[in-house]
Structures are given as C-alpha cells and as structure tokens.
Short mmCIF file of C-alpha atoms and ligand atoms in Angstrom, two decimals:
data_model
loop_
_atom_site.label_atom_id
_atom_site.label_comp_id
_atom_site.label_asym_id
_atom_site.label_seq_id
_atom_site.Cartn_x
_atom_site.Cartn_y
_atom_site.Cartn_z
CA UNK A 1 32.37 54.44 22.63
CA UNK A 2 32.29 53.47 18.82
CA UNK A 3 31.70 55.63 15.93
CA UNK A 4 28.80 55.04 14.04
CA UNK A 5 28.94 55.41 10.24
CA UNK A 6 28.42 58.82 8.77
CA UNK A 7 24.55 58.11 7.98
CA UNK A 8 21.84 56.09 9.16
CA UNK A 9 21.56 54.34 6.13
CA UNK A 10 25.10 53.35 5.92
CA UNK A 11 24.68 52.33 9.69
CA UNK A 12 22.17 50.21 9.32
CA UNK A 13 23.81 48.55 6.24
CA UNK A 14 27.10 47.81 8.16
CA UNK A 15 24.71 46.43 11.13
CA UNK A 16 23.03 43.86 8.71
CA UNK A 17 26.13 42.84 6.98
CA UNK A 18 28.13 42.15 10.38
CA UNK A 19 25.14 40.45 12.30
CA UNK A 20 24.38 38.19 9.12
CA UNK A 21 28.02 37.01 9.31
CA UNK A 22 27.56 36.42 12.78
CA UNK A 23 24.09 34.78 12.72
CA UNK A 24 24.05 33.04 9.32
CA UNK A 25 21.11 30.74 10.46
CA UNK A 26 18.93 33.39 12.12
CA UNK A 27 15.17 32.80 11.97
CA UNK A 28 11.98 32.67 13.80
CA UNK A 29 12.01 30.46 17.03
CA UNK A 30 8.46 29.97 17.41
CA UNK A 31 7.09 26.75 16.09
CA UNK A 32 4.32 26.46 14.04
CA UNK A 33 2.96 24.03 10.99
CA UNK A 34 0.50 26.14 9.37
CA UNK A 35 -0.91 29.87 9.41
CA UNK A 36 -3.49 29.74 12.08
CA UNK A 37 -0.61 27.98 14.37
CA UNK A 38 1.58 30.79 13.54
CA UNK A 39 -1.03 33.23 14.31
CA UNK A 40 -1.90 31.62 17.76
CA UNK A 41 1.93 31.46 18.81
CA UNK A 42 2.27 34.92 17.91
CA UNK A 43 -0.49 36.22 20.03
CA UNK A 44 0.53 33.99 22.79
CA UNK A 45 4.41 35.41 22.52
CA UNK A 46 3.46 39.06 23.53
CA UNK A 47 5.35 39.42 27.03
CA UNK A 48 6.26 35.94 27.16
CA UNK A 49 9.42 33.82 26.00
CA UNK A 50 9.20 31.89 22.42
CA UNK A 51 10.65 29.06 24.57
CA UNK A 52 7.63 28.93 26.86
CA UNK A 53 5.45 29.49 24.13
CA UNK A 54 6.92 26.51 22.06
CA UNK A 55 6.64 24.09 25.16
CA UNK A 56 2.91 25.15 25.52
CA UNK A 57 1.85 24.86 22.06
CA UNK A 58 3.20 21.53 21.61
CA UNK A 59 0.01 19.91 23.32
CA UNK A 60 -2.43 22.96 22.29
CA UNK A 61 -1.89 22.19 18.56
CA UNK A 62 -2.13 18.36 19.09
CA UNK A 63 -5.67 19.31 20.69
CA UNK A 64 -7.17 21.87 18.56
CA UNK A 65 -6.73 21.93 14.74
CA UNK A 66 -8.99 24.71 13.07
CA UNK A 67 -10.03 28.12 13.88
CA UNK A 68 -13.62 26.31 14.56
CA UNK A 69 -11.79 24.25 17.41
CA UNK A 70 -10.46 27.29 19.19
CA UNK A 71 -13.66 29.41 18.55
CA UNK A 72 -15.94 26.85 20.18
CA UNK A 73 -13.47 25.73 22.97
CA UNK A 74 -14.93 27.67 26.18
CA UNK A 75 -12.92 30.61 27.86
CA UNK A 76 -12.27 28.58 31.05
CA UNK A 77 -10.98 25.40 29.05
CA UNK A 78 -8.82 27.30 26.60
CA UNK A 79 -7.21 29.21 29.56
CA UNK A 80 -6.58 26.53 31.54
CA UNK A 81 -4.53 24.84 28.69
CA UNK A 82 -2.58 28.07 28.47
CA UNK A 83 -1.92 28.50 32.04
CA UNK A 84 1.55 28.87 32.33
CA UNK A 85 1.90 31.69 29.67
CA UNK A 86 1.67 34.94 30.67
CA UNK A 87 -1.66 37.04 30.47
CA UNK A 88 -3.38 33.47 29.38
CA UNK A 89 -6.72 34.53 30.41
CA UNK A 90 -6.61 37.45 28.08
CA UNK A 91 -4.93 35.55 25.33
CA UNK A 92 -7.35 32.99 25.50
CA UNK A 93 -9.95 35.35 24.61
CA UNK A 94 -8.01 36.77 22.00
CA UNK A 95 -7.64 33.54 20.46
CA UNK A 96 -11.22 32.59 20.82
CA UNK A 97 -12.58 36.13 19.36
CA UNK A 98 -10.04 35.62 16.42
CA UNK A 99 -10.85 32.59 15.60
CA UNK A 100 -14.72 33.45 15.65
CA UNK A 101 -14.20 36.36 13.15
CA UNK A 102 -11.72 34.16 10.89
CA UNK A 103 -14.59 31.68 10.67
CA UNK A 104 -17.46 33.96 9.98
CA UNK A 105 -15.61 37.01 7.84
CA UNK A 106 -12.52 34.91 6.28
CA UNK A 107 -13.82 31.36 5.42
CA UNK A 108 -11.70 30.05 8.18
CA UNK A 109 -8.64 31.08 6.77
CA UNK A 110 -6.10 33.47 8.43
CA UNK A 111 -6.33 36.78 6.24
CA UNK A 112 -3.44 37.88 4.38
CA UNK A 113 -3.58 42.03 4.56
CA UNK A 114 -2.51 44.30 7.29
CA UNK A 115 -5.88 45.77 7.57
CA UNK A 116 -7.95 42.52 8.13
CA UNK A 117 -5.31 41.21 10.59
CA UNK A 118 -5.01 44.35 12.82
CA UNK A 119 -8.90 44.04 13.06
CA UNK A 120 -8.59 40.49 14.95
CA UNK A 121 -8.77 40.66 18.24
CA UNK A 122 -5.32 40.91 20.38
CA UNK A 123 -3.51 41.57 16.79
CA UNK A 124 -1.60 44.72 16.64
CA UNK A 125 0.78 45.78 13.79
CA UNK A 126 3.74 43.81 15.08
CA UNK A 127 1.76 40.65 15.48
CA UNK A 128 0.32 40.96 11.95
CA UNK A 129 3.67 41.73 10.36
CA UNK A 130 4.89 38.63 11.63
CA UNK A 131 2.05 36.63 10.20
CA UNK A 132 2.35 38.23 6.63
CA UNK A 133 6.28 37.63 6.65
CA UNK A 134 6.09 34.22 7.77
CA UNK A 135 2.70 32.96 6.89
CA UNK A 136 2.23 34.59 3.75
CA UNK A 137 5.61 35.83 2.37
CA UNK A 138 4.53 39.29 2.15
CA UNK A 139 7.07 41.72 3.69
CA UNK A 140 5.19 45.27 4.41
CA UNK A 141 7.18 46.36 7.56
CA UNK A 142 9.61 45.72 9.93
CA UNK A 143 8.66 43.72 13.35
CA UNK A 144 9.70 45.90 16.22
CA UNK A 145 9.98 44.12 19.49
CA UNK A 146 11.78 44.47 22.54
CA UNK A 147 14.92 43.65 21.14
CA UNK A 148 15.01 45.49 17.90
CA UNK A 149 13.75 48.56 20.18
CA UNK A 150 16.81 48.33 22.35
CA UNK A 151 19.32 47.59 19.63
CA UNK A 152 18.09 50.12 17.32
CA UNK A 153 18.05 53.04 19.98
CA UNK A 154 21.49 51.55 21.01
CA UNK A 155 23.21 51.59 17.83
CA UNK A 156 22.06 55.10 17.02
CA UNK A 157 19.85 54.00 14.43
CA UNK A 158 16.69 56.04 15.96
CA UNK A 159 15.99 58.14 19.00
CA UNK A 160 12.23 57.00 18.98
CA UNK A 161 10.61 55.20 21.74
CA UNK A 162 7.68 53.85 20.48
CA UNK A 163 7.53 50.78 18.40
CA UNK A 164 5.51 52.19 15.60
CA UNK A 165 7.70 55.40 14.99
CA UNK A 166 10.58 53.02 15.17
CA UNK A 167 9.39 50.84 12.26
CA UNK A 168 8.82 53.92 10.18
CA UNK A 169 12.29 55.17 10.58
CA UNK A 170 14.00 51.79 10.05
CA UNK A 171 11.95 51.40 6.81
CA UNK A 172 13.69 54.34 5.74
CA UNK A 173 17.10 53.07 6.40
CA UNK A 174 17.38 49.33 6.46
CA UNK A 175 17.67 47.93 2.86
CA UNK A 176 13.96 46.30 1.98
CA UNK A 177 15.56 42.96 0.94
CA UNK A 178 16.32 42.77 4.61
CA UNK A 179 13.38 44.09 6.53
CA UNK A 180 12.41 40.46 7.69
CA UNK A 181 16.01 39.47 8.55
CA UNK A 182 16.78 42.61 10.57
CA UNK A 183 14.28 41.34 13.49
CA UNK A 184 15.66 37.97 13.66
CA UNK A 185 19.30 39.56 13.53
CA UNK A 186 18.30 41.73 16.15
CA UNK A 187 16.80 39.16 18.51
CA UNK A 188 19.99 36.70 18.37
CA UNK A 189 22.16 39.26 18.75
CA UNK A 190 20.13 40.88 21.74
CA UNK A 191 19.73 37.45 23.20
CA UNK A 192 23.54 36.46 22.67
CA UNK A 193 25.53 39.49 23.53
CA UNK A 194 23.75 42.89 23.89
CA UNK A 195 21.24 41.92 26.40
CA UNK A 196 18.83 44.46 28.31
CA UNK A 197 20.99 44.22 31.59
CA UNK A 198 24.24 43.62 31.11
CA UNK A 199 25.47 43.72 27.46
CA UNK A 200 29.01 41.75 26.60
CA UNK A 201 30.40 44.98 24.77
CA UNK A 202 33.91 43.54 24.78
CA UNK A 203 32.62 40.70 22.89
CA UNK A 204 30.28 42.55 20.56
CA UNK A 205 30.96 42.75 16.59
CA UNK A 206 29.38 45.91 16.59
CA UNK A 207 31.58 47.64 19.38
CA UNK A 208 33.53 49.73 16.94
CA UNK A 209 30.47 51.47 15.34
CA UNK A 210 28.11 51.33 18.43
CA UNK A 211 27.63 54.77 20.15
CA UNK A 212 26.42 53.11 23.41
CA UNK A 213 29.68 50.92 23.58
CA UNK A 214 30.43 50.42 27.38
CA UNK A 215 34.19 50.93 27.30
CA UNK A 216 33.85 54.61 26.53
CA UNK A 217 30.43 55.52 26.19
CA UNK A 218 28.85 56.51 29.96
CA UNK A 219 25.25 56.32 28.68
CA UNK A 220 23.15 53.27 27.33
CA UNK A 221 21.17 55.01 24.41
CA UNK A 222 18.57 52.64 24.98
CA UNK A 223 17.42 53.76 28.11
CA UNK A 224 19.11 57.31 28.01
CA UNK A 225 20.51 56.44 31.43
CA UNK A 226 24.15 55.81 32.63
CA UNK A 227 25.44 52.47 32.36
S1 SF4 B 301 27.02 44.59 23.08
FE1 SF4 B 301 27.76 46.91 23.44
S2 SF4 B 301 28.84 47.44 21.75
FE2 SF4 B 301 27.42 45.63 21.28
S3 SF4 B 301 25.45 46.79 20.08
FE3 SF4 B 301 25.23 46.06 22.64
S4 SF4 B 301 25.89 47.95 23.62
FE4 SF4 B 301 26.81 48.32 21.44
#
C-alpha cells in the first residue's frame, strides 16, 4: 500500500505532476473538426469506446454536415448509420432532437453555456463539459467519466460514488489550470496501467502514493471490494 500525501490537495498535485511526465501528449481521443461534430461524437461516446465512435463518425461526418442535416434525417436512417454504436437508437433520437433545438433556438450553432448545453436532448454535465472545454475553450468543471471515477477513488482523492459529487470534490483539490488535463491524464493512465479489472501496480508511477496499491493493500478503493 502506498502512502498518500498528507492532504488531498497535495495528493492531487503530485498525481498531476507524475502523470503529466508519464503522458506528456495526453489529449482527447475523439475525432472531430467542428463543434457540432464534437457534440455528436461525445453523445455517441456514452458507454462506447472512442475508437468505435471514431470509426463510425468517419462516414457519418462525410454524409451529414449541418444541424439541419441531422434534424431532417429520419430516425430510421440515422439509427441505421449508427448501428454499431451502443444504444444507437436512443442516441440517434438525441442527436436529431438536439439538432432541432440548435436550429430553432441557437441559429444552428452549438451553444456555449452549461445551462444551454444541458438543456439539449441527451446532454448531461459530462458531455457539456467536454463540449465547453474542447469546442469553446471554456473550462467550467472537470469531466468525470468512468476512468476519472475509478482512479480518483483508488488514489484516495474522493470517497464519493456519483460523478457530480466527485466533480465537486475534485474541483476543490485539483489545480484549476489542470481541470481539463486531469481527465485526459486519468483516461490515459486508466487505459495503459490502472485498468478496471487488473491494474498493473508494479508498473505504476503512482504506486508509492496509492492507498489501493495491490502489493500491500487488500482493498480496491474504487469498488471497496478486496482485490
Ligand atoms: S495501477 Fe495500482 S498503484 Fe497505480 S493507481 Fe492503479 S491501483 Fe494505484
């Protein structure tokens, strides 16, 4: 078991420093070339891998260009285009409805506030945070996905279980200048080393400060269950 730094703020700062060194090019892995494509890619990425989304959006973004194109597509046609994506039918509906609202209420442009974004169909705080950060350069919060949840709990930064509470706690301890990068670092480390089922603690740059480290700790603090 590693020994965490004395305060959560120090722990968070140390984690950011070490992960930045380990993953200097960490960034979003979804592919898009404008805000609308970003919004659509993020809606599609819920419970689906970025890799799968990138494969599907390649042809989708060639065929559909504007919010009007998506709003005017039939549900069947759009669902068919997305059929290899998890929950494709619901997501096709969210995209059509969101694009309808973007057309009617925002002159065809993806809005730039948390309130307006979360009013769109299928857009929660996580999706809105990604669109604000990468589409509008507005960093209002921290994107909390499954990797951020797992790593934050394993590393003793939070004991909360739900993304919104985790985000609130993280915003108090992660330096504000790293709110955006913190997510990408957790995702990279979660994919490369600290995966859900079998983290490779012996290869981890955080092992000596991680209270879940498998060598000594009997418990995975992410799940609260024994390793
Ligand atoms: S890989 Fe192991 S030591 Fe590293 S953060 Fe994950 S649980 Fe902790």
